[in-house]
Every structure is written in C-alpha cells, then in structure tokens.
PDB file of C-alpha atoms in Angstrom:
ATOM      1  CA  MET A   1     -60.721  82.105 -12.587  1.00 64.00           C
ATOM      2  CA  ASP A   2     -60.715  85.705 -11.598  1.00 81.00           C
ATOM      3  CA  ARG A   3     -56.926  86.128 -11.851  1.00 83.00           C
ATOM      4  CA  PRO A   4     -55.659  87.799 -15.042  1.00 84.00           C
ATOM      5  CA  LEU A   5     -53.307  85.939 -17.391  1.00 87.00           C
ATOM      6  CA  ARG A   6     -50.235  88.172 -17.476  1.00 89.00           C
ATOM      7  CA  ARG A   7     -46.455  87.763 -17.508  1.00 90.00           C
ATOM      8  CA  ILE A   8     -44.805  88.251 -14.110  1.00 87.00           C
ATOM      9  CA  SER A   9     -41.302  89.292 -15.118  1.00 84.00           C
ATOM     10  CA  GLU A  10     -40.075  89.877 -11.563  1.00 82.00           C
ATOM     11  CA  LYS A  11     -40.518  86.160 -10.791  1.00 81.00           C
ATOM     12  CA  GLY A  12     -39.409  84.808 -14.165  1.00 83.00           C
ATOM     13  CA  TRP A  13     -36.127  83.442 -15.443  1.00 81.00           C
ATOM     14  CA  LEU A  14     -36.584  84.874 -18.936  1.00 80.00           C
ATOM     15  CA  GLY A  15     -39.760  86.775 -19.583  1.00 86.00           C
ATOM     16  CA  GLY A  16     -42.046  85.788 -16.736  1.00 88.00           C
ATOM     17  CA  VAL A  17     -44.368  83.612 -18.826  1.00 88.00           C
ATOM     18  CA  CYS A  18     -44.242  80.516 -16.597  1.00 89.00           C
ATOM     19  CA  PRO A  19     -44.902  82.426 -13.346  1.00 90.00           C
ATOM     20  CA  GLY A  20     -47.786  84.204 -15.044  1.00 91.00           C
ATOM     21  CA  ILE A  21     -49.370  80.954 -16.194  1.00 92.00           C
ATOM     22  CA  ALA A  22     -48.732  79.344 -12.800  1.00 92.00           C
ATOM     23  CA  TYR A  23     -50.425  82.236 -11.024  1.00 92.00           C
ATOM     24  CA  TRP A  24     -53.353  82.159 -13.446  1.00 92.00           C
ATOM     25  CA  LEU A  25     -53.857  78.399 -13.006  1.00 92.00           C
ATOM     26  CA  GLY A  26     -53.021  78.347  -9.291  1.00 92.00           C
ATOM     27  CA  LEU A  27     -50.176  75.848  -9.754  1.00 94.00           C
ATOM     28  CA  PRO A  28     -46.511  75.868  -8.693  1.00 93.00           C
ATOM     29  CA  THR A  29     -44.189  77.662 -11.116  1.00 92.00           C
ATOM     30  CA  TRP A  30     -41.764  74.709 -11.189  1.00 93.00           C
ATOM     31  CA  LEU A  31     -44.556  72.483 -12.517  1.00 94.00           C
ATOM     32  CA  ILE A  32     -45.329  74.862 -15.378  1.00 93.00           C
ATOM     33  CA  ARG A  33     -41.612  75.083 -16.237  1.00 93.00           C
ATOM     34  CA  LEU A  34     -41.352  71.283 -16.217  1.00 95.00           C
ATOM     35  CA  LEU A  35     -44.380  70.974 -18.502  1.00 94.00           C
ATOM     36  CA  PHE A  36     -42.867  73.452 -20.960  1.00 91.00           C
ATOM     37  CA  ILE A  37     -39.615  71.469 -21.025  1.00 93.00           C
ATOM     38  CA  VAL A  38     -41.361  68.132 -21.503  1.00 92.00           C
ATOM     39  CA  LEU A  39     -43.709  69.425 -24.187  1.00 93.00           C
ATOM     40  CA  GLU A  40     -40.846  71.125 -26.010  1.00 91.00           C
ATOM     41  CA  LEU A  41     -38.594  68.068 -26.031  1.00 90.00           C
ATOM     42  CA  TYR A  42     -41.283  65.523 -26.965  1.00 89.00           C
ATOM     43  CA  PRO A  43     -41.410  66.483 -30.679  1.00 92.00           C
ATOM     44  CA  VAL A  44     -37.605  66.280 -30.906  1.00 90.00           C
ATOM     45  CA  TYR A  45     -37.695  62.809 -29.352  1.00 88.00           C
ATOM     46  CA  MET A  46     -40.318  61.658 -31.859  1.00 92.00           C
ATOM     47  CA  ILE A  47     -38.282  62.958 -34.802  1.00 93.00           C
ATOM     48  CA  LEU A  48     -35.133  61.244 -33.542  1.00 89.00           C
ATOM     49  CA  TRP A  49     -37.075  58.022 -33.018  1.00 92.00           C
ATOM     50  CA  PHE A  50     -37.859  57.938 -36.722  1.00 92.00           C
ATOM     51  CA  ILE A  51     -34.537  59.114 -38.161  1.00 95.00           C
ATOM     52  CA  LEU A  52     -31.938  57.387 -35.957  1.00 90.00           C
ATOM     53  CA  PRO A  53     -30.964  53.900 -37.121  1.00 90.00           C
ATOM     54  CA  LYS A  54     -31.690  51.050 -34.717  1.00 88.00           C
ATOM     55  CA  GLU A  55     -28.780  49.257 -33.046  1.00 85.00           C
ATOM     56  CA  ASP A  56     -28.824  45.466 -33.265  1.00 86.00           C
ATOM     57  CA  GLY A  57     -28.627  44.400 -29.622  1.00 86.00           C
ATOM     58  CA  VAL A  58     -26.841  46.229 -26.832  1.00 84.00           C
ATOM     59  CA  PRO A  59     -23.197  47.255 -27.344  1.00 81.00           C
ATOM     60  CA  GLU A  60     -20.789  45.325 -25.085  1.00 87.00           C
ATOM     61  CA  ASP A  61     -19.468  48.505 -23.429  1.00 85.00           C
ATOM     62  CA  PHE A  62     -22.888  50.114 -22.903  1.00 84.00           C
ATOM     63  CA  ALA A  63     -22.849  49.720 -19.107  1.00 88.00           C
ATOM     64  CA  GLU A  64     -19.268  51.004 -18.874  1.00 90.00           C
ATOM     65  CA  VAL A  65     -19.958  54.068 -21.030  1.00 86.00           C
ATOM     66  CA  THR A  66     -23.359  55.056 -19.603  1.00 82.00           C
ATOM     67  CA  GLY A  67     -23.087  53.755 -16.049  1.00 87.00           C
ATOM     68  CA  ASP A  68     -26.314  51.728 -16.435  1.00 72.00           C
TER      69      ASP A  68
END
C-alpha cells in the first residue's frame, strides 16, 4: 500500500480515524465504522453473558414487550 495511514478530519465524525483507515485500506468508511462498533461492543456482550442471570424459559409477555 502506497497510501499513508493518517487521520482525515474533514471526512470524519469525530477525529477522522475511520476515514483515514478506510482510505489506507481502500475500503468504504461505513464498513470501518461498523467494524469499530462491532469490535467495541463484543467485549461488553461477553461480560454481560457471564454476569447476567439466566431466565428460566421465555416470559409470557415477551412478544408483547419486544414485538418479537
């Protein structure tokens, strides 16, 4: 890759990190932003998986409350 890895603040929402990485890798900026969100939330999900108690069965009003 002959493109430099730099922040592109004019195209960024915060500091221009995602557009800079997207330009460097030759990928769409939205994809880099999505990857950052997914990778950031994954550790939180894993922690909650271990600390939240498990419900026995599905609550009767689950579909009404969640719309599922």
